[in-house]
PDB file of C-alpha atoms in Angstrom:
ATOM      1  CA  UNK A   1      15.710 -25.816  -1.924  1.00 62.00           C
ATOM      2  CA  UNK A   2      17.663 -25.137   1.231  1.00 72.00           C
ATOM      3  CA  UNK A   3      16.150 -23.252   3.954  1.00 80.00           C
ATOM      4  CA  UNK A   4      17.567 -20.052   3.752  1.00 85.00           C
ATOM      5  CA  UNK A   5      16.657 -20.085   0.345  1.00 87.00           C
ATOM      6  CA  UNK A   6      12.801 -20.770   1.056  1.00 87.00           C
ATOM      7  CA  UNK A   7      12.924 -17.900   3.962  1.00 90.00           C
ATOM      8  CA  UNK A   8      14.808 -15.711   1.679  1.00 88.00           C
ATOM      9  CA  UNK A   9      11.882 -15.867  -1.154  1.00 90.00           C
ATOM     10  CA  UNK A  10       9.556 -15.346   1.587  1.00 92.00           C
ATOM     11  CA  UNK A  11      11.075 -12.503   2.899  1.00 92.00           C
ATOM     12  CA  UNK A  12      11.088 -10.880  -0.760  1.00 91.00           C
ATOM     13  CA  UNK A  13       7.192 -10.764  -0.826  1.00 93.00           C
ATOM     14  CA  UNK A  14       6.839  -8.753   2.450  1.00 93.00           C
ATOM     15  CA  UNK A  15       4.134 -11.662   3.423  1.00 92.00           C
ATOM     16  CA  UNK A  16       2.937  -9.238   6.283  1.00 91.00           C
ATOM     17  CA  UNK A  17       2.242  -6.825   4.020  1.00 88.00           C
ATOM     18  CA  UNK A  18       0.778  -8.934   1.008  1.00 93.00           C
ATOM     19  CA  UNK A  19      -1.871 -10.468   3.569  1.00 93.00           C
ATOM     20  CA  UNK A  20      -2.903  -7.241   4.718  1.00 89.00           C
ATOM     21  CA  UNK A  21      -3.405  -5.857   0.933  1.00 90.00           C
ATOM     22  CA  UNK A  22      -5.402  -9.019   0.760  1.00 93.00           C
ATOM     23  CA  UNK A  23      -7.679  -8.287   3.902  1.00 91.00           C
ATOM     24  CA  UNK A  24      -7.986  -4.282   2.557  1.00 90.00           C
ATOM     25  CA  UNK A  25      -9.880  -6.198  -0.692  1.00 94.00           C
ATOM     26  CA  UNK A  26     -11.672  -8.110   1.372  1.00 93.00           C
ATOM     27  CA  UNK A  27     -12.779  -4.738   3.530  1.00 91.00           C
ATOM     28  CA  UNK A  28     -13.916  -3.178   0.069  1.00 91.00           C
ATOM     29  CA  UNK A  29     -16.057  -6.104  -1.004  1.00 92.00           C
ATOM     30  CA  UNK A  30     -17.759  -5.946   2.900  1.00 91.00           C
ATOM     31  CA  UNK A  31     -18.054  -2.339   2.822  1.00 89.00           C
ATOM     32  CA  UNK A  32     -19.616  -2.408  -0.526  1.00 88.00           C
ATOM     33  CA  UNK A  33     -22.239  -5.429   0.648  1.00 80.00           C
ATOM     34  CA  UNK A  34     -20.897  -8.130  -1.505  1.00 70.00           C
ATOM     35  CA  UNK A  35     -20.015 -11.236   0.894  1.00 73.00           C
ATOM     36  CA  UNK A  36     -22.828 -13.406  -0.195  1.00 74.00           C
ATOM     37  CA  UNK A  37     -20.477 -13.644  -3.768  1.00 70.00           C
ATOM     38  CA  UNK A  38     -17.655 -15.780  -1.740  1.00 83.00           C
ATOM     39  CA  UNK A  39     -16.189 -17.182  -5.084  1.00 88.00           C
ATOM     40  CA  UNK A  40     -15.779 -13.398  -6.356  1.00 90.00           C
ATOM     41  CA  UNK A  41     -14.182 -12.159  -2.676  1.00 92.00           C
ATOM     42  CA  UNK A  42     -11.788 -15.146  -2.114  1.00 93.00           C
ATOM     43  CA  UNK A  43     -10.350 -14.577  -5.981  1.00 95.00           C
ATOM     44  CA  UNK A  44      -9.693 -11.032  -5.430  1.00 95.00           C
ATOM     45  CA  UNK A  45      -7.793 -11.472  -2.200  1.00 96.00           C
ATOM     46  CA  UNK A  46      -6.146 -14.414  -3.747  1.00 96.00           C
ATOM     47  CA  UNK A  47      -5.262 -11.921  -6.664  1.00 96.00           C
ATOM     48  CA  UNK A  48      -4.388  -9.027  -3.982  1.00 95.00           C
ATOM     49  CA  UNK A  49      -1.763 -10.863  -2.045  1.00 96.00           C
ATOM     50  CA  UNK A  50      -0.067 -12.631  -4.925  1.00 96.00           C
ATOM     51  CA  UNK A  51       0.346  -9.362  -7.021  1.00 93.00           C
ATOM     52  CA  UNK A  52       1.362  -7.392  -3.954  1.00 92.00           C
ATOM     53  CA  UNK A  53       3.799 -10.339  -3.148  1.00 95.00           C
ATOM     54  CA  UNK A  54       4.867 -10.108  -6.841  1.00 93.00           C
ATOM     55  CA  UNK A  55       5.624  -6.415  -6.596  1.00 89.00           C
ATOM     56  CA  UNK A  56       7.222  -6.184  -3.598  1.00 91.00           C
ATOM     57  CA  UNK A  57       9.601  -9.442  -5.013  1.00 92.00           C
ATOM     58  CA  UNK A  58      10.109  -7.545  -8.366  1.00 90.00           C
ATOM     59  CA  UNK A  59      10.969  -4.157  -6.347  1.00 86.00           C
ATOM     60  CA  UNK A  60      14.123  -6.188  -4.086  1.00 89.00           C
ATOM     61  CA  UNK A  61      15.200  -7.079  -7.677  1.00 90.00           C
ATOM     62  CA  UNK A  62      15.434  -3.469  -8.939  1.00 85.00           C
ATOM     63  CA  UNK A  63      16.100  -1.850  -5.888  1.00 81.00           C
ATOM     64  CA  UNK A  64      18.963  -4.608  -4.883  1.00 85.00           C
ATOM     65  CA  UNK A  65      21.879  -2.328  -5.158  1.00 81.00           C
ATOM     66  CA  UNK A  66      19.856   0.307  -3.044  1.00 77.00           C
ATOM     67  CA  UNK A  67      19.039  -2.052  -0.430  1.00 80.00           C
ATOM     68  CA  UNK A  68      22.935  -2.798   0.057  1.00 83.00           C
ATOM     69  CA  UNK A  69      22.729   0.850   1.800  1.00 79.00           C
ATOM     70  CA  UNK A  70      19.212   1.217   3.161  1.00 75.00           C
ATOM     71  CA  UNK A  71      18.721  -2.243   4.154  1.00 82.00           C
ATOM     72  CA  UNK A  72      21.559  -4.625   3.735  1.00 84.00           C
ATOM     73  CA  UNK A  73      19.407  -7.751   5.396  1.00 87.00           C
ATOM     74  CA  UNK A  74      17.284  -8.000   2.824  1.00 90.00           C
ATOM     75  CA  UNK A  75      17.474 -11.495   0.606  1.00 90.00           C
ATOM     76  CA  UNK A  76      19.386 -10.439  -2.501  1.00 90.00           C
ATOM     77  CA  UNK A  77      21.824  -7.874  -0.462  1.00 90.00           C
ATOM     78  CA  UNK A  78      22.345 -10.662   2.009  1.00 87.00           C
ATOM     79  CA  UNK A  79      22.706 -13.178  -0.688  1.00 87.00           C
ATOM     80  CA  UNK A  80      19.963 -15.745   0.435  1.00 87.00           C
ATOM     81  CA  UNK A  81      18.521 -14.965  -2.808  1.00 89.00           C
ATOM     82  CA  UNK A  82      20.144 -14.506  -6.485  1.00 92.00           C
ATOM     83  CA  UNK A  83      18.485 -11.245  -8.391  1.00 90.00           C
ATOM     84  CA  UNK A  84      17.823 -14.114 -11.559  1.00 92.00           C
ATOM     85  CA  UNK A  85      15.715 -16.034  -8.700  1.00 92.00           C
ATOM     86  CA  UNK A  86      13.915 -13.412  -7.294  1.00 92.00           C
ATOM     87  CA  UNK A  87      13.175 -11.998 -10.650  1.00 92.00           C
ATOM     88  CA  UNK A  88      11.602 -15.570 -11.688  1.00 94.00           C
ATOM     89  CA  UNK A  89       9.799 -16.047  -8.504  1.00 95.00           C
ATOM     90  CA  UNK A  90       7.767 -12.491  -9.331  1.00 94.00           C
ATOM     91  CA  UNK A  91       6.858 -13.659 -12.470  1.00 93.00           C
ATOM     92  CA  UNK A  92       5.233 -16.407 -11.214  1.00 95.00           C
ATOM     93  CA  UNK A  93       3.516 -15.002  -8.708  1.00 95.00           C
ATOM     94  CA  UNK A  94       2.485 -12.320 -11.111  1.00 92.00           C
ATOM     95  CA  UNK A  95       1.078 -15.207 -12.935  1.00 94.00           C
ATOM     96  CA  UNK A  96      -0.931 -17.132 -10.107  1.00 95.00           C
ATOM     97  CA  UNK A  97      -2.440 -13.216  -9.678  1.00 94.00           C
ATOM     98  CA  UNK A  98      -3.496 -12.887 -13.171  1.00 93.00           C
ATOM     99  CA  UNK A  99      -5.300 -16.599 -13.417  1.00 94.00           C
ATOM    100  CA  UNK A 100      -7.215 -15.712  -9.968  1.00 95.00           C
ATOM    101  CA  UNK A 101      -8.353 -12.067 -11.623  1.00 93.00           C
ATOM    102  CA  UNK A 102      -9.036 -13.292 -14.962  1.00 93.00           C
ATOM    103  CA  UNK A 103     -12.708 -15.357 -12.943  1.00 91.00           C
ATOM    104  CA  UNK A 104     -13.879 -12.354 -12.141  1.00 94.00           C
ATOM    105  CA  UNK A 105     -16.066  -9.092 -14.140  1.00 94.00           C
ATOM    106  CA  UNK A 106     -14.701  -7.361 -15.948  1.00 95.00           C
ATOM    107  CA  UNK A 107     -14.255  -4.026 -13.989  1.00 95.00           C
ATOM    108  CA  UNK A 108     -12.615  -5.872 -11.516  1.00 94.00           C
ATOM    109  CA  UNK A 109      -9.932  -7.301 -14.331  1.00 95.00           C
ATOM    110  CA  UNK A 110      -9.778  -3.974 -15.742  1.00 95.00           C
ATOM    111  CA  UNK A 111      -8.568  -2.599 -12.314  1.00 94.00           C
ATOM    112  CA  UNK A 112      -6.039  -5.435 -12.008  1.00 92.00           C
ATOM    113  CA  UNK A 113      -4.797  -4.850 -15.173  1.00 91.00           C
ATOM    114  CA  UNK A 114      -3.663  -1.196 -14.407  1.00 92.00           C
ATOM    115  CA  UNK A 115      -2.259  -2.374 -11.007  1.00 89.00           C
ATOM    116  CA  UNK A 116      -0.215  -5.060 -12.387  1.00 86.00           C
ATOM    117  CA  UNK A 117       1.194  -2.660 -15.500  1.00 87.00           C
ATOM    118  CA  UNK A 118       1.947   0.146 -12.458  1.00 87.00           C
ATOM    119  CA  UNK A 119       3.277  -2.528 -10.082  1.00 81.00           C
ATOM    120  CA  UNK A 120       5.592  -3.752 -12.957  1.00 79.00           C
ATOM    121  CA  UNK A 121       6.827  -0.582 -13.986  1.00 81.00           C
ATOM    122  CA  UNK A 122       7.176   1.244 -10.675  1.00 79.00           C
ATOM    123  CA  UNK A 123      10.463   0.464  -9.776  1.00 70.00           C
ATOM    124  CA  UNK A 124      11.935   1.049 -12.996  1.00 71.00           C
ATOM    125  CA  UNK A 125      10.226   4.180 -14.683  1.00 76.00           C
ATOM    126  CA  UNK A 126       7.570   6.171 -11.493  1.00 79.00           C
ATOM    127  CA  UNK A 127       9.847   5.531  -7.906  1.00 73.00           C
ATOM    128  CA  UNK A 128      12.897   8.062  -9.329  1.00 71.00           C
ATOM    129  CA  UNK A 129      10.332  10.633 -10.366  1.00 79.00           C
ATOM    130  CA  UNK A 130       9.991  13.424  -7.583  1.00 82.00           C
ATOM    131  CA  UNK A 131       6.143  12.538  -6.341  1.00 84.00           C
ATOM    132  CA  UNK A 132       5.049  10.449  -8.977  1.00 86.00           C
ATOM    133  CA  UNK A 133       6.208   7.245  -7.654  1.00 86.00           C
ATOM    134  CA  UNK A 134       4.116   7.994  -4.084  1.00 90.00           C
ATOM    135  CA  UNK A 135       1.325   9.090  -6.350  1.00 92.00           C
ATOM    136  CA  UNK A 136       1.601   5.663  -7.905  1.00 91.00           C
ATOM    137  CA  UNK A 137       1.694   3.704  -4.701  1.00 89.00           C
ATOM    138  CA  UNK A 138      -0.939   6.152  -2.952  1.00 92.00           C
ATOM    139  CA  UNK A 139      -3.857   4.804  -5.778  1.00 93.00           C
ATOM    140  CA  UNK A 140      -2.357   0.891  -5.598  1.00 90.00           C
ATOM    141  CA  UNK A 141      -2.954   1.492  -2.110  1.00 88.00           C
ATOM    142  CA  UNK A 142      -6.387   2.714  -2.496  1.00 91.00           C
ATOM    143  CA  UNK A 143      -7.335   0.593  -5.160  1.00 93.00           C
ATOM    144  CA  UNK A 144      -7.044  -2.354  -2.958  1.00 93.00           C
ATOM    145  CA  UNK A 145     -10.451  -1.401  -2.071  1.00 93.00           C
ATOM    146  CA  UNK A 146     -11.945  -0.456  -4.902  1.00 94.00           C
ATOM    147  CA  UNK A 147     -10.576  -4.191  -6.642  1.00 95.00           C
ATOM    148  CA  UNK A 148     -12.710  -5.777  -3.513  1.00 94.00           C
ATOM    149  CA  UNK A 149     -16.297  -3.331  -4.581  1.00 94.00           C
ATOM    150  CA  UNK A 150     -15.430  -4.186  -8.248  1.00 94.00           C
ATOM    151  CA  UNK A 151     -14.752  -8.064  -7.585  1.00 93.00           C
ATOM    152  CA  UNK A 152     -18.610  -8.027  -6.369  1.00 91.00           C
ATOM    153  CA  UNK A 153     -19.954  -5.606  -9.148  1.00 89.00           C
ATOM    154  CA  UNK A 154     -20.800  -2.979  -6.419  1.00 88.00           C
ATOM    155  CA  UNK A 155     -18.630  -0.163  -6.331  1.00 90.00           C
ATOM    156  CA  UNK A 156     -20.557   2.481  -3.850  1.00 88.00           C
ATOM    157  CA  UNK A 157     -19.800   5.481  -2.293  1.00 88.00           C
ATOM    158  CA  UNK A 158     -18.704   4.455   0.425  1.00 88.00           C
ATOM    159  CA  UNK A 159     -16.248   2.596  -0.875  1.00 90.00           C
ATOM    160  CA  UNK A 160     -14.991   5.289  -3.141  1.00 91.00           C
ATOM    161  CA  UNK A 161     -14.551   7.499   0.140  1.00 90.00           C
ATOM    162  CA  UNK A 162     -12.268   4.807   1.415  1.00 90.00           C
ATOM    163  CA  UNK A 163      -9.812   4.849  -2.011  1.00 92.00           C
ATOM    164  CA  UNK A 164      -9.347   8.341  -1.714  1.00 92.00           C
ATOM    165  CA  UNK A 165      -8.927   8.892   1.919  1.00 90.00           C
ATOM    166  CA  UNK A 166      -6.419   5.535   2.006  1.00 89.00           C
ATOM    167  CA  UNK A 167      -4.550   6.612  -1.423  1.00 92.00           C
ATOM    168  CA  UNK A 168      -4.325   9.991   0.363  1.00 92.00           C
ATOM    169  CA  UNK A 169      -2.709   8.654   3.525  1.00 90.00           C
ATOM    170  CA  UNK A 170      -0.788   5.754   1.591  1.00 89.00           C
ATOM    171  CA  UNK A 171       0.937   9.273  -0.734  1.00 92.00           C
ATOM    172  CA  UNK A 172       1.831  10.690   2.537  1.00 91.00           C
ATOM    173  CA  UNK A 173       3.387   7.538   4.432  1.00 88.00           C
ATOM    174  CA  UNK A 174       5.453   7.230   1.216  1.00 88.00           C
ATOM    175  CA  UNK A 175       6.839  10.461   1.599  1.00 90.00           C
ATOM    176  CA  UNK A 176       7.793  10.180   4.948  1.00 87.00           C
ATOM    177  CA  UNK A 177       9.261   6.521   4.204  1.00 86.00           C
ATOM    178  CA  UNK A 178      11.312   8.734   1.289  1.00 86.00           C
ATOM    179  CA  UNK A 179      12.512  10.691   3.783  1.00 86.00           C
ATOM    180  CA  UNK A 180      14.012   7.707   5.445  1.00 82.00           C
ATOM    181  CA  UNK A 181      15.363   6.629   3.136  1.00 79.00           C
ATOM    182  CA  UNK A 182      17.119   9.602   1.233  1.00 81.00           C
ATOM    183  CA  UNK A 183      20.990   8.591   2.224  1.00 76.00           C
ATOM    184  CA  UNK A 184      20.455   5.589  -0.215  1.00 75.00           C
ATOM    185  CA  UNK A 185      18.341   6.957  -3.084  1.00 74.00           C
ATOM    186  CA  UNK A 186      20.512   9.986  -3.492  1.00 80.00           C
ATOM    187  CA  UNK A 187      23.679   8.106  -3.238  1.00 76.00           C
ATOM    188  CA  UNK A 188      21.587   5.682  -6.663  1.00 70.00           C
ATOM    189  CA  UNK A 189      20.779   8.647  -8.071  1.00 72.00           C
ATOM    190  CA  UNK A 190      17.096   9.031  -7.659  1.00 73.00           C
ATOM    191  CA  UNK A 191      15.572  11.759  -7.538  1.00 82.00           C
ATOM    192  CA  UNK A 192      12.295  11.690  -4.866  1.00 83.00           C
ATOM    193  CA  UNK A 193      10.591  14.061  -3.751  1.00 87.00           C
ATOM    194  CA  UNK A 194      12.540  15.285  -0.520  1.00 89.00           C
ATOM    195  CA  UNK A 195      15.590  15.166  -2.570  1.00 89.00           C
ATOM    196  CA  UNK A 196      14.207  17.341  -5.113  1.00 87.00           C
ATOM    197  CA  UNK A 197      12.495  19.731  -2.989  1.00 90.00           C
ATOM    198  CA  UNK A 198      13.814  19.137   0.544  1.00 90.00           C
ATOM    199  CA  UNK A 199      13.151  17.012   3.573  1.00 88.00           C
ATOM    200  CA  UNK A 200      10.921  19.250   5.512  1.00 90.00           C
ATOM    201  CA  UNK A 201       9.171  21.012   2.833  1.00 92.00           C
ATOM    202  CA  UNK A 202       8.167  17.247   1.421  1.00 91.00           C
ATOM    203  CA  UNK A 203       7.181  16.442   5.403  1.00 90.00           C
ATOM    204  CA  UNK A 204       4.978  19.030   5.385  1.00 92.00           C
ATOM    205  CA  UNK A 205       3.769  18.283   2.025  1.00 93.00           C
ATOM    206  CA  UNK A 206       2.765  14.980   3.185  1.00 91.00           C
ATOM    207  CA  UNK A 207       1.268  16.336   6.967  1.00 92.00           C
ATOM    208  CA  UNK A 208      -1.109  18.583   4.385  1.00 94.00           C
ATOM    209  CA  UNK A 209      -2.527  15.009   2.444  1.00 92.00           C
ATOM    210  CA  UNK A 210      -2.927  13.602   6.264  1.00 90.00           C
ATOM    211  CA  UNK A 211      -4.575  16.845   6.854  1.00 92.00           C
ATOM    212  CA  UNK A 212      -7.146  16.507   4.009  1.00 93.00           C
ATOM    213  CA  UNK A 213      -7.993  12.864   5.162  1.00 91.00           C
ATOM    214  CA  UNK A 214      -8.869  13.887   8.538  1.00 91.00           C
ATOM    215  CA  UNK A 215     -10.615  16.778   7.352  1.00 92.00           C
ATOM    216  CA  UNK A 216     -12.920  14.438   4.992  1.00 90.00           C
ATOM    217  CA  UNK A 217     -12.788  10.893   7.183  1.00 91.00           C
ATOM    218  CA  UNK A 218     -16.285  12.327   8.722  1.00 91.00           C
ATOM    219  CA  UNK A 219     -17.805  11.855   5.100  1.00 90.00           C
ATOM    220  CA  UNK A 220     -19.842   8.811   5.262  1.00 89.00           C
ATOM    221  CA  UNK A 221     -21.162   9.750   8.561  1.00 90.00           C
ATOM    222  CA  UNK A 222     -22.069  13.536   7.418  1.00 90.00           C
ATOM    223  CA  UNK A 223     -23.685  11.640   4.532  1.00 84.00           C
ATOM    224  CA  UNK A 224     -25.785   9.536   6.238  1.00 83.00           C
ATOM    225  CA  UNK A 225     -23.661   6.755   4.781  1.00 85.00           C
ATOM    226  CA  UNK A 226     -22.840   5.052   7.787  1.00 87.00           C
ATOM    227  CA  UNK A 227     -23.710   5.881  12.238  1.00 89.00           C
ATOM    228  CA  UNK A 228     -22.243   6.857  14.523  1.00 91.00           C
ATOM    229  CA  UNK A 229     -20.445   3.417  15.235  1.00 92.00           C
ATOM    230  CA  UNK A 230     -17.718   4.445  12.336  1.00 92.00           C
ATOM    231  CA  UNK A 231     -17.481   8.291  13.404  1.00 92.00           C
ATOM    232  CA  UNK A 232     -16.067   6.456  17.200  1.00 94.00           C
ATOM    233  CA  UNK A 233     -14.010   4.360  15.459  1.00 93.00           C
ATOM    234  CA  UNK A 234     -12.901   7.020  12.955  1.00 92.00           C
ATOM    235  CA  UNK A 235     -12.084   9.720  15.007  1.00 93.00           C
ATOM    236  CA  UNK A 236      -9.739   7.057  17.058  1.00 93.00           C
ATOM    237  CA  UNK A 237      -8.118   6.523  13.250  1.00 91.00           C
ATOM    238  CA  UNK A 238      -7.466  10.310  13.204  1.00 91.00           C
ATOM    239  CA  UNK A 239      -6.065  10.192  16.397  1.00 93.00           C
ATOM    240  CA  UNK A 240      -3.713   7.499  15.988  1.00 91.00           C
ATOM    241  CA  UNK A 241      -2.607   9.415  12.450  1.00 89.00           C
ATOM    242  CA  UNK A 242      -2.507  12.545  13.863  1.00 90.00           C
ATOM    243  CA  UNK A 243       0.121  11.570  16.562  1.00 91.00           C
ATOM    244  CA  UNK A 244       1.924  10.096  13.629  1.00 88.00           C
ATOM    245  CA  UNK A 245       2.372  12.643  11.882  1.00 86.00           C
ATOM    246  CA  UNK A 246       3.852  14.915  14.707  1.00 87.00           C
ATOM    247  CA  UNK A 247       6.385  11.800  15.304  1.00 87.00           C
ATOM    248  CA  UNK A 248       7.299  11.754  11.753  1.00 84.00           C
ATOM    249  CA  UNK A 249       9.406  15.276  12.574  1.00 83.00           C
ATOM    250  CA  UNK A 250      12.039  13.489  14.916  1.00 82.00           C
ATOM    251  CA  UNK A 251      11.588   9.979  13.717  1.00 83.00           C
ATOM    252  CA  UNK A 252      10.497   9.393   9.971  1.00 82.00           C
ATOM    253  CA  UNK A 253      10.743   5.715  10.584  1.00 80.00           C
ATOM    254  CA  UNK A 254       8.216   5.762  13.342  1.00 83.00           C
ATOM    255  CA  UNK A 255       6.060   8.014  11.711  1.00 82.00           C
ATOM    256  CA  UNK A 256       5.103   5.868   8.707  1.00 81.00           C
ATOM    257  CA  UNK A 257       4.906   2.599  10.635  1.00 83.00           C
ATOM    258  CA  UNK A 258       2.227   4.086  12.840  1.00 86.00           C
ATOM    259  CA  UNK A 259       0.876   6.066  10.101  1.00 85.00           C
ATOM    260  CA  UNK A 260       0.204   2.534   8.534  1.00 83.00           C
ATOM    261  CA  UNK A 261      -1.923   1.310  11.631  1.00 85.00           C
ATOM    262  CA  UNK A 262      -4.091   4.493  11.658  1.00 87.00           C
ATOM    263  CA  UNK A 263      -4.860   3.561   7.987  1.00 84.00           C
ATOM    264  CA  UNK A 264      -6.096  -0.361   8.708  1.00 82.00           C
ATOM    265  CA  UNK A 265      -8.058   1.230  12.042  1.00 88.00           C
ATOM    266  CA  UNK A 266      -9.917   3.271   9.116  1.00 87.00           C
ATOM    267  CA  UNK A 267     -10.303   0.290   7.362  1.00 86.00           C
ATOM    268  CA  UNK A 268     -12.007  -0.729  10.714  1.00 88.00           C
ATOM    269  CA  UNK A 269     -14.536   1.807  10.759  1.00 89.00           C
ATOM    270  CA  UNK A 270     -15.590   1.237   7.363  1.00 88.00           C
ATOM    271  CA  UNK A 271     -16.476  -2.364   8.690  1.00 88.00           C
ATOM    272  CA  UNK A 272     -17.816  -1.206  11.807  1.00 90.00           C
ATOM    273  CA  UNK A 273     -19.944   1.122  10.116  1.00 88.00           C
ATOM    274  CA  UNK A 274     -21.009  -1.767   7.390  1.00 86.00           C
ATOM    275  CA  UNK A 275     -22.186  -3.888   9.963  1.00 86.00           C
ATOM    276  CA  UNK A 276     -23.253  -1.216  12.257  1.00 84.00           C
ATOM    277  CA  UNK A 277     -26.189  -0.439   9.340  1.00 77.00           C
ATOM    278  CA  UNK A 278     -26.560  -4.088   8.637  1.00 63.00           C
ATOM    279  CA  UNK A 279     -27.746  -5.412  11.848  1.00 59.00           C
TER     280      UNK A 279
END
């Protein structure tokens, strides 16, 4: 396999992002208390970053023509990669995800199942739908934490706090990435949401999700959940995705990159709070 080749494949699993799906399990299973069950945790980030690797290699297949507008760089556009290869190279990945998920309970395969059915068939039948494809990636999101909780047979409230507020803020990051990228989608014929409705009516669809986060990130803290170690930490996450979201008016592409680090800084304070009650 030649080098470019190699890099090319790597490229097609977004390995930054597949690792940091992987850590988000890992947050849930900490958050939810379960780190003594190290067999169960290291499966389900194994699982995590190979089926988020998987989709993300399965969506430069479908999306190839796409990315020969939006981004031209990427493997198959660029022709590091042939759309047969990457297509092959998913499934297998897909494959290593299912044999890691498969060794652990069965909420926690039940879970994967869903998110390996909705990674497979985003592309193809939910990312042209106005909404439904960010609704779809908003609870894959989310459920990266949930997976973690479920890998340990603990799913607790705290936990479910963190799926809806990150599935909240994933929906709205997607909408502002949509915006981003409307020259190419329209020009495929897709039909997302700020095509279907507008640009800044869908911004300010998405600024009102971001809104309901903040609004609820005090939760766990209100609820005696977790101290005031996470409400520090929290309130810097709402900060941080606040600022982002006023960015996301003049510069879309800004906007959802740093609406991306306020979401793993609320990851964070989940952790902080976690250990904050366990010492």
């Amino acid at each position: 396999m030649s080098g470019e080749r190699a890099r090319g494949l790597l490229e097609l699993t977004r390995p930054v992002n597949a690792v940091a799906a992987g850590m988000l399990t890992f947050i849930g299973a900490f958050v939810a208390g379960g780190l003594d069950a190290s067999i169960a945790v290291g499966a389900a980030v194994g699982a995590t970053v190979l089926a988020t690797a998987a989709g993300n290699a399965m969506n430069d297949y479908f999306d190839r023509e796409i990315d020969r507008i939006n981004e031209p760089d990427r493997p198959i556009p660029r022709g590091a990669v042939t759309p047969r290869a990457a297509l092959w190279f998913s499934v297998l990945l897909f494959g290593g995800a299912v044999v890691l998920a498969l060794a652990l309970p069965l909420v926690a395969i039940a879970i994967a199942v869903v998110n390996l059915v909705a990674l497979v068939a985003y592309t193809e039948l939910f990312k042209g739908l106005p909404g439904v494809g960010n609704l779809v990636v908003g609870y894959l999101g989310g459920s990266t934490f949930l997976f973690g909780a479920a890998a340990v047979g603990r799913i607790t409230e705290a936990v479910v706090v963190l799926f809806a507020l990150a599935a909240l803020s994933t929906v709205a990051r997607e909408i502002v990435k949509d915006i981003e990228d409307v020259a190419g989608d329209r020009r495929e014929g897709l039909h997302t949401l700020p095509i279907a409705i507008g640009e800044r009516p869908a911004l300010w669809l998405a600024i009102a999700l971001l809104a309901i986060a903040l609004l609820a990130s005090p939760l766990p803290y209100l609820q005696e959940t977790f101290g005031w170690p996470y409400l520090a930490v929290v309130a810097i996450a709402d900060l941080v995705m606040a600022v982002a979201a006023v960015e996301s008016f003049g510069d879309p592409t800004a906007g959802q990159e740093h609406l991306s680090y306020a979401m793993f800084l609320a990851g964070g304070a989940f952790v902080v709070g976690r250990l904050a009650v366990a010492v």
